CSV table of C-alpha atoms in Angstrom, one decimal:
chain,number,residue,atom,x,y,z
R,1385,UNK,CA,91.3,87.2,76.4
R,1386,UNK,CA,90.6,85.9,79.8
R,1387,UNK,CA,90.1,88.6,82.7
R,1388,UNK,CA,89.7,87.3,86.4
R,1389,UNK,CA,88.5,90.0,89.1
R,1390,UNK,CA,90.9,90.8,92.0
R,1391,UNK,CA,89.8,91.6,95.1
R,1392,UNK,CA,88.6,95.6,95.6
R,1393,UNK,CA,90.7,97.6,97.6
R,1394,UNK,CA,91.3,101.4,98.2
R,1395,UNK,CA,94.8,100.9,96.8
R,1396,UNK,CA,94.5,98.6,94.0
R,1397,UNK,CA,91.2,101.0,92.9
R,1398,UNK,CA,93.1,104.8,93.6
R,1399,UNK,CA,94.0,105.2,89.7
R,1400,UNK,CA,90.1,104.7,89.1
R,1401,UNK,CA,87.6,106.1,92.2
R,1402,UNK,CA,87.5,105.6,95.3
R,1403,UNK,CA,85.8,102.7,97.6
R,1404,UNK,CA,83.1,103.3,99.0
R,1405,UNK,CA,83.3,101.5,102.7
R,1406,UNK,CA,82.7,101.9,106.7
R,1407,UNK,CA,85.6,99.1,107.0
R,1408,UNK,CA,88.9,101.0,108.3
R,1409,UNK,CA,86.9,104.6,108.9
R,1410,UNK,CA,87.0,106.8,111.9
R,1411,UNK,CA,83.4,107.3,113.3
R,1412,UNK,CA,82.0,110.2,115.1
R,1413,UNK,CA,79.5,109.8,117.9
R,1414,UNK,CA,76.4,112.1,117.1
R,1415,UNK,CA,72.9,111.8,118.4
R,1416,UNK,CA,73.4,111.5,122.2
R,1417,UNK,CA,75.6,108.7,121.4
R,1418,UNK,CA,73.2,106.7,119.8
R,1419,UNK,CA,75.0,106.7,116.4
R,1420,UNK,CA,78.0,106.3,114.7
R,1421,UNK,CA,78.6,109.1,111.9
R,1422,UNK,CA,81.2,107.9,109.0
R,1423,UNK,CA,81.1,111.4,107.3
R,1424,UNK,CA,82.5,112.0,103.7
R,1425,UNK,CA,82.5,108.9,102.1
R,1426,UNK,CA,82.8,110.2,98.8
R,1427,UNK,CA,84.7,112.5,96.8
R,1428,UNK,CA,82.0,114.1,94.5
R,1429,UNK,CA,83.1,115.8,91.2
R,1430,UNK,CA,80.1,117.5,89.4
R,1431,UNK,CA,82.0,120.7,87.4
R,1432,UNK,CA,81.2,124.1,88.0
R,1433,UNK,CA,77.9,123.4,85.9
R,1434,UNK,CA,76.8,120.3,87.0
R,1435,UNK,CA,74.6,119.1,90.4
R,1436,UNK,CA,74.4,116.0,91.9
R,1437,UNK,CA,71.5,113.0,90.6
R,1438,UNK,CA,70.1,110.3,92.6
R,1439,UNK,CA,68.4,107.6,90.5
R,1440,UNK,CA,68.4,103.6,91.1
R,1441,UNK,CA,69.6,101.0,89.0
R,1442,UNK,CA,68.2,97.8,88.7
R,1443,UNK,CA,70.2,95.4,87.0
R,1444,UNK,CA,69.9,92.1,85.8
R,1445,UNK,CA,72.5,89.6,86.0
R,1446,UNK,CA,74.8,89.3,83.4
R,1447,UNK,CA,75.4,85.4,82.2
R,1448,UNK,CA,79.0,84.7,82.9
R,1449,UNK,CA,81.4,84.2,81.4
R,1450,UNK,CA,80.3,87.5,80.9
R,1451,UNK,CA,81.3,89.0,77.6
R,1452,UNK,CA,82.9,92.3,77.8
R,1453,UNK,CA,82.5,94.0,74.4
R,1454,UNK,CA,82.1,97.6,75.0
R,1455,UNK,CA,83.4,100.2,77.4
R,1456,UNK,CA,82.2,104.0,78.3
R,1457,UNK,CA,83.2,107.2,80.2
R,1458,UNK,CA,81.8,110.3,81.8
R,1459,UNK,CA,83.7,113.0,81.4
R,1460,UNK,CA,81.9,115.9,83.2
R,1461,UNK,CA,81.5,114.0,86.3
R,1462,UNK,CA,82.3,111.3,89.0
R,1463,UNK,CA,79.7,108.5,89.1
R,1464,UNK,CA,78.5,106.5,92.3
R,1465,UNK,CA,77.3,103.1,93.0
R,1466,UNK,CA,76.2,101.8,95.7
R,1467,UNK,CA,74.6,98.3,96.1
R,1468,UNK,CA,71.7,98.1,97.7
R,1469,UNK,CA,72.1,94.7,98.2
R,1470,UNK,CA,75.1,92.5,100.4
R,1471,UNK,CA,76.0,90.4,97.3
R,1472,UNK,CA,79.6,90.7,95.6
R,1473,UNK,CA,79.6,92.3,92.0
R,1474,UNK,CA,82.1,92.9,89.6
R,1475,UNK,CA,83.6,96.3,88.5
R,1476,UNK,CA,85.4,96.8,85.4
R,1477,UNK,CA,87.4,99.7,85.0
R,1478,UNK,CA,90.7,101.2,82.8
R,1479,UNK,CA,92.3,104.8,82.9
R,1480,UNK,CA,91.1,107.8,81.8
R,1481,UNK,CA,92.8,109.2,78.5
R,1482,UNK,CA,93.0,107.7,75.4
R,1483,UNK,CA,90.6,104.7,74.8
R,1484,UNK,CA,92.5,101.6,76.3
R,1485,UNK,CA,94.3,98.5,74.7
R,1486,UNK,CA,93.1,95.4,76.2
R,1487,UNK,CA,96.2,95.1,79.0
R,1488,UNK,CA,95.0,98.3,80.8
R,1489,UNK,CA,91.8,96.9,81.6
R,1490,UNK,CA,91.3,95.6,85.2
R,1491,UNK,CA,88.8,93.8,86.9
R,1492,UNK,CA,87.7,94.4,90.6
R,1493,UNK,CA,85.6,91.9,92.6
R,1494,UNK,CA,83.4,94.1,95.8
R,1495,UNK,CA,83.1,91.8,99.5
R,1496,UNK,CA,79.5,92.7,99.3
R,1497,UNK,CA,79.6,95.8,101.7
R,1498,UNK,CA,81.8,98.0,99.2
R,1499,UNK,CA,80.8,100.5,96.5
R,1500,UNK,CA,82.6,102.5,94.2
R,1501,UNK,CA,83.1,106.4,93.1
R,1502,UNK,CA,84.4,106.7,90.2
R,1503,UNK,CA,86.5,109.5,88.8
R,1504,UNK,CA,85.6,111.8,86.0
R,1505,UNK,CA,86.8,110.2,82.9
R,1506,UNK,CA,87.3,106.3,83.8
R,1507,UNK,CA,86.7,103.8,81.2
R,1508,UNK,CA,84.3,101.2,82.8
R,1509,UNK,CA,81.8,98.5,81.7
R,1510,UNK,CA,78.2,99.4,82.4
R,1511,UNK,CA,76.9,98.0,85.7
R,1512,UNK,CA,76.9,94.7,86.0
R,1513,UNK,CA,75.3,91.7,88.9
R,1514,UNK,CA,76.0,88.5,89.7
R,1515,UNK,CA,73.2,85.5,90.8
R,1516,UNK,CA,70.2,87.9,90.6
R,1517,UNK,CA,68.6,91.6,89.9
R,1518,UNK,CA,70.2,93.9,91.8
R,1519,UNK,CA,69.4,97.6,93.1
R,1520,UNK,CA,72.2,100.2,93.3
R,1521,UNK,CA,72.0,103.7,93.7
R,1522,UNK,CA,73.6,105.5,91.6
R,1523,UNK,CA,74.7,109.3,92.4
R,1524,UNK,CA,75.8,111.1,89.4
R,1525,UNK,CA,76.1,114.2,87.4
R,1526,UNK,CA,73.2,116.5,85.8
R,1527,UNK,CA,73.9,118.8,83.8
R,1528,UNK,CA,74.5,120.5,80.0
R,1529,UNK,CA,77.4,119.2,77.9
R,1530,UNK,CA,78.0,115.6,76.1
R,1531,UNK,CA,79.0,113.7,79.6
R,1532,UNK,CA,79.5,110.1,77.4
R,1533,UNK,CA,81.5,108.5,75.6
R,1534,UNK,CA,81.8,104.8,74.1
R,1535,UNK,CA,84.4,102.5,73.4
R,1536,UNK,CA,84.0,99.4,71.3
R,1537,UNK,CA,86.7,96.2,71.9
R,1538,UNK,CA,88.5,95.4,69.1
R,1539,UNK,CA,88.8,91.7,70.8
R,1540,UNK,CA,86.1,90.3,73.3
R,1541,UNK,CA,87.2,90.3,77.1
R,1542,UNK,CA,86.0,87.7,79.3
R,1543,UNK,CA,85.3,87.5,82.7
R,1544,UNK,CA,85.8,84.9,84.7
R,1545,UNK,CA,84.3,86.0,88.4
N,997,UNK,CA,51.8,113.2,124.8
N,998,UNK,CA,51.6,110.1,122.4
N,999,UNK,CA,52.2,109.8,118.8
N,1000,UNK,CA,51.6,107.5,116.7
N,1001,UNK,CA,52.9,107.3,113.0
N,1002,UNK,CA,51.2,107.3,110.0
N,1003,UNK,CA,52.3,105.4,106.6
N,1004,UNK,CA,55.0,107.3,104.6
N,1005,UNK,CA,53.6,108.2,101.2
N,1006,UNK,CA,54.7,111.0,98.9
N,1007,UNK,CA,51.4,112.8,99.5
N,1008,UNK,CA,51.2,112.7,103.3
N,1009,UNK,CA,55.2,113.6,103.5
N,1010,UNK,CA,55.0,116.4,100.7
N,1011,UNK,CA,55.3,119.7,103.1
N,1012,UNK,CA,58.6,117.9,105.2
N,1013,UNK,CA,60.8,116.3,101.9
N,1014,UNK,CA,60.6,114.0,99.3
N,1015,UNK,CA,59.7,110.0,99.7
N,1016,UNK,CA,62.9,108.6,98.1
N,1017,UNK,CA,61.3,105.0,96.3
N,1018,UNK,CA,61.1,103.7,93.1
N,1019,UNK,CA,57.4,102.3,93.8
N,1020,UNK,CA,55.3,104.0,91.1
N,1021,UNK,CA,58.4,105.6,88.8
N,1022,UNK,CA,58.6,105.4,85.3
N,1023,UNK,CA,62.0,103.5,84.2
N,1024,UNK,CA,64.3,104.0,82.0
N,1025,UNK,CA,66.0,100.8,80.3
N,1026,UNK,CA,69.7,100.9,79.4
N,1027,UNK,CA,72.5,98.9,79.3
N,1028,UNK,CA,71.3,97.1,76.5
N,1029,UNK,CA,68.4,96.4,78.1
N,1030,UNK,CA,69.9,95.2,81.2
N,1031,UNK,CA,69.3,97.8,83.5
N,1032,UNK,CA,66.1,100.1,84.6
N,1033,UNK,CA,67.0,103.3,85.4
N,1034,UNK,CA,64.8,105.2,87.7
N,1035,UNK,CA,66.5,108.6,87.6
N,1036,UNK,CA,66.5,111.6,89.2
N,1037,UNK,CA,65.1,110.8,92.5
N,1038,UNK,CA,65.5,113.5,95.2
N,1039,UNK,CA,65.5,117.2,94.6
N,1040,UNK,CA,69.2,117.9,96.3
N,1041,UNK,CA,69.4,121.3,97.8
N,1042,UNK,CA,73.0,122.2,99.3
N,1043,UNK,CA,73.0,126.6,98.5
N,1044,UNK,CA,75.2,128.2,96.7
N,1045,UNK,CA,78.3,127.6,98.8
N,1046,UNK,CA,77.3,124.0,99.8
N,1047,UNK,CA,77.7,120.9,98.0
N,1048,UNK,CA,77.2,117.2,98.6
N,1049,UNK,CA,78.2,115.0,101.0
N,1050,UNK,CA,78.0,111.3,101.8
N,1051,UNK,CA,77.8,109.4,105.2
N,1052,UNK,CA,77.0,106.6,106.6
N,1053,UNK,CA,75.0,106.6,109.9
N,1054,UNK,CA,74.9,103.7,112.1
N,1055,UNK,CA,71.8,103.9,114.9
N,1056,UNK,CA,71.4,102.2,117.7
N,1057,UNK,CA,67.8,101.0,117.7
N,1058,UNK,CA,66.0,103.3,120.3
N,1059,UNK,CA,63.5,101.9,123.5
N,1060,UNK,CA,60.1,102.2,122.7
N,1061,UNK,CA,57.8,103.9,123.4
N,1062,UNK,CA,60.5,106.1,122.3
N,1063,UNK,CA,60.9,109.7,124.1
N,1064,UNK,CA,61.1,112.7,121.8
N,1065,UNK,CA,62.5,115.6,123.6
N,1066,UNK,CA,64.7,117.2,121.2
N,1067,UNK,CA,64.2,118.5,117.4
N,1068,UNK,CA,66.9,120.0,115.0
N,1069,UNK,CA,66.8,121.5,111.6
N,1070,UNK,CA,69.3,122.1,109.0
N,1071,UNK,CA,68.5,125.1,107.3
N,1072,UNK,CA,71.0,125.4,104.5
N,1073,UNK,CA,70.6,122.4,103.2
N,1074,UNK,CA,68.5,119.4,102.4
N,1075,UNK,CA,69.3,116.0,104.2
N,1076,UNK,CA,68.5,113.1,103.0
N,1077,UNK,CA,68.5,109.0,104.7
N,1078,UNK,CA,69.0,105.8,102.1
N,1079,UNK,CA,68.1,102.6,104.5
N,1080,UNK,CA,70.9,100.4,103.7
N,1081,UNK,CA,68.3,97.4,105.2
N,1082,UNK,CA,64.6,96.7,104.5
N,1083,UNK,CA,62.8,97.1,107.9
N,1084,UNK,CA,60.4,100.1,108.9
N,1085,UNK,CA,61.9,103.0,110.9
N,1086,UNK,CA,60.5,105.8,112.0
N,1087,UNK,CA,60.7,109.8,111.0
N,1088,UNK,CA,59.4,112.8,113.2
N,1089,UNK,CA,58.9,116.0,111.3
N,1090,UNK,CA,57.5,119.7,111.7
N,1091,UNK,CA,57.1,122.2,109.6
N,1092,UNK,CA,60.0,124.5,109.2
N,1093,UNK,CA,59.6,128.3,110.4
N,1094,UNK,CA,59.1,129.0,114.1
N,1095,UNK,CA,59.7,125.9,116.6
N,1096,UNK,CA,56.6,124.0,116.3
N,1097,UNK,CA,54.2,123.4,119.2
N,1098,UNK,CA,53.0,119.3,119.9
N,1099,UNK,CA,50.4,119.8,117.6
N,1100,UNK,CA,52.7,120.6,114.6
N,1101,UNK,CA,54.7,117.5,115.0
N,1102,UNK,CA,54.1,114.3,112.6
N,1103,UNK,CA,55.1,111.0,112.2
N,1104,UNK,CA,55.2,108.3,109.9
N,1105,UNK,CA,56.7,105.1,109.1
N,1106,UNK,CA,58.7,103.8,106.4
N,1107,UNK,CA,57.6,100.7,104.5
N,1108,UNK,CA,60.9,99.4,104.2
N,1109,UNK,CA,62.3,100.8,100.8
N,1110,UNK,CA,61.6,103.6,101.5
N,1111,UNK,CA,63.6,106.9,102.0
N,1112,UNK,CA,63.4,110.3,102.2
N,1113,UNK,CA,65.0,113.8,101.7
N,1114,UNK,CA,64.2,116.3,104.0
N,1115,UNK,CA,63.9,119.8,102.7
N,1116,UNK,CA,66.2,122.8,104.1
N,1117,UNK,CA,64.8,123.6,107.6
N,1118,UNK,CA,62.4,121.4,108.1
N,1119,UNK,CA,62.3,119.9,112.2
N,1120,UNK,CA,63.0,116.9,112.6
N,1121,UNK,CA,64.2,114.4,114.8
N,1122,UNK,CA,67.5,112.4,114.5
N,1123,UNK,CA,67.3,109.4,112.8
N,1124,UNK,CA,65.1,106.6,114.4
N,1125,UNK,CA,65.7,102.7,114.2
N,1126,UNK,CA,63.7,99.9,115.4
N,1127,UNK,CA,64.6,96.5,116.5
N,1128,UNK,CA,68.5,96.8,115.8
N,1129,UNK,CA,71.5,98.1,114.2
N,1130,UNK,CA,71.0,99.9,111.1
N,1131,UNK,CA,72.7,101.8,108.5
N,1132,UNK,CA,71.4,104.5,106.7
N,1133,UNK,CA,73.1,106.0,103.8
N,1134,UNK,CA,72.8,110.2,104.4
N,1135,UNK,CA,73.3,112.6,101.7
N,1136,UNK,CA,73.6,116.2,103.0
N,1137,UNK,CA,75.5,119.5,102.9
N,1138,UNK,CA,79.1,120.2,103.5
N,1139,UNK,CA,79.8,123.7,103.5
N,1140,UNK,CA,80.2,127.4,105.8
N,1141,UNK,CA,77.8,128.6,107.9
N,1142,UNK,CA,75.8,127.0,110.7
N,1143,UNK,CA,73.5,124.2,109.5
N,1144,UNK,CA,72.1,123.0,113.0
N,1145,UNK,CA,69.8,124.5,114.7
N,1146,UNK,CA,68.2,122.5,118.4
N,1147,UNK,CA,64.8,122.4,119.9
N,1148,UNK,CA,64.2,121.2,123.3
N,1149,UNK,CA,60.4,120.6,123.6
N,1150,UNK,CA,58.7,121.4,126.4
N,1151,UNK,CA,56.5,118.4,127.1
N,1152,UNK,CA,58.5,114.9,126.1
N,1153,UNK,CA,56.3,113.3,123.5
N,1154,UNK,CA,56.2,109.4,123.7
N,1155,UNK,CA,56.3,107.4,120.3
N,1156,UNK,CA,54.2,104.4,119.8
N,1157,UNK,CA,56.0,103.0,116.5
């Protein structure tokens, strides 16, 4: 199966986080009026045990077609990225619930200025770059309890970006 | 007065907040290999009523010298700045407790990826930029109480970044 990224977008990505973007936001004038305050970007979702965890991935990029195999959730908690780069990457994503069938998986295609939030319990492919390695930060849950879960294709997807 | 920063290293910052880099971390690979994961970066501190939020500032990039009249603390929660670019900016710091006098009051400058969480009530001044626009990624707390506290210095000290 062939799977071709569309363009990411608040409403095409509700069912699956939220985007993470200055584009179309309200600003607040702070600091004298030297800056421009876009508060509360994100929707965080940690449970009542969990706290929030900065780390940084650095990715490599994935050969394309790229070869979509394998997918994986987090229960317990939302999880953030956020490029630290201005280069597109692709997001693969399906609902939460039962592990999908191959027509409920979707591909999302960032403009280089957008992250993601994902909600608790999304299916999604691991991380993945385009061109070259690739920071992102990443803000996620710490805490006790099993917060993954893995989902083996039965057919390989790939993606075309 | 004129003050001139220093370098920002983890050593030199430790009383004011945490250096937020991945220079000298130990990495994690995963992903199959495709990703290093430096995790668990910053020491978040939002209280028991507080929890996290993210922004975006974008700052104007200030005259230099550049005039330092004003410090502010947040003293419920930590607050922490992401550069979402790769040039130097600057960060003016005191300790937290009483207002500080000009003596108390530090800078230092950023290498470029580099950035840093300040701990609870901790002075500081608002974020800096050099040069031009930048975005900085801002993780603090959202939550009751009053978080802002403002200290007008009594001599304006002059910046030499």
């Amino acid at each position: 199966m062939i799977l071709r990224p569309e363009p990411l977008s608040a409403l095409a990505f509700g069912a699956f986080g939220q985007v993470l973007e200055i584009a179309g936001q309200v600003a607040e004038k702070i600091n004298q009026g030297n800056t421009l305050k876009f508060a509360d970007l994100a929707e965080f979702s940690f449970g009542p045990d969990g706290s929030p965890r900065l780390s940084v991935y650095r990715s490599r990029p994935a050969p394309t077609p790229i070869s979509i195999c394998m997918l994986e959730r987090h229960p317990l908690g939302s999880q953030a990225f956020i490029p630290l780069h201005t280069r597109p990457f692709p997001v693969v994503v399906a609902p939460p619930g039962a592990p999908p069938g191959p027509d409920q998986i979707r591909a999302f295609m960032t403009n280089g200025r957008q992250g993601i939030n994902l909600h608790p319990g999304v299916w999604h492919h691991y991380q993945l770059s385009l061109d070259r390695e690739s920071d992102y930060l990443v803000i996620d849950r710490a805490g006790p309890g099993t917060n993954l879960d893995e989902h083996a294709l039965e057919d390989e997807i790939l993606l075309l970006p």
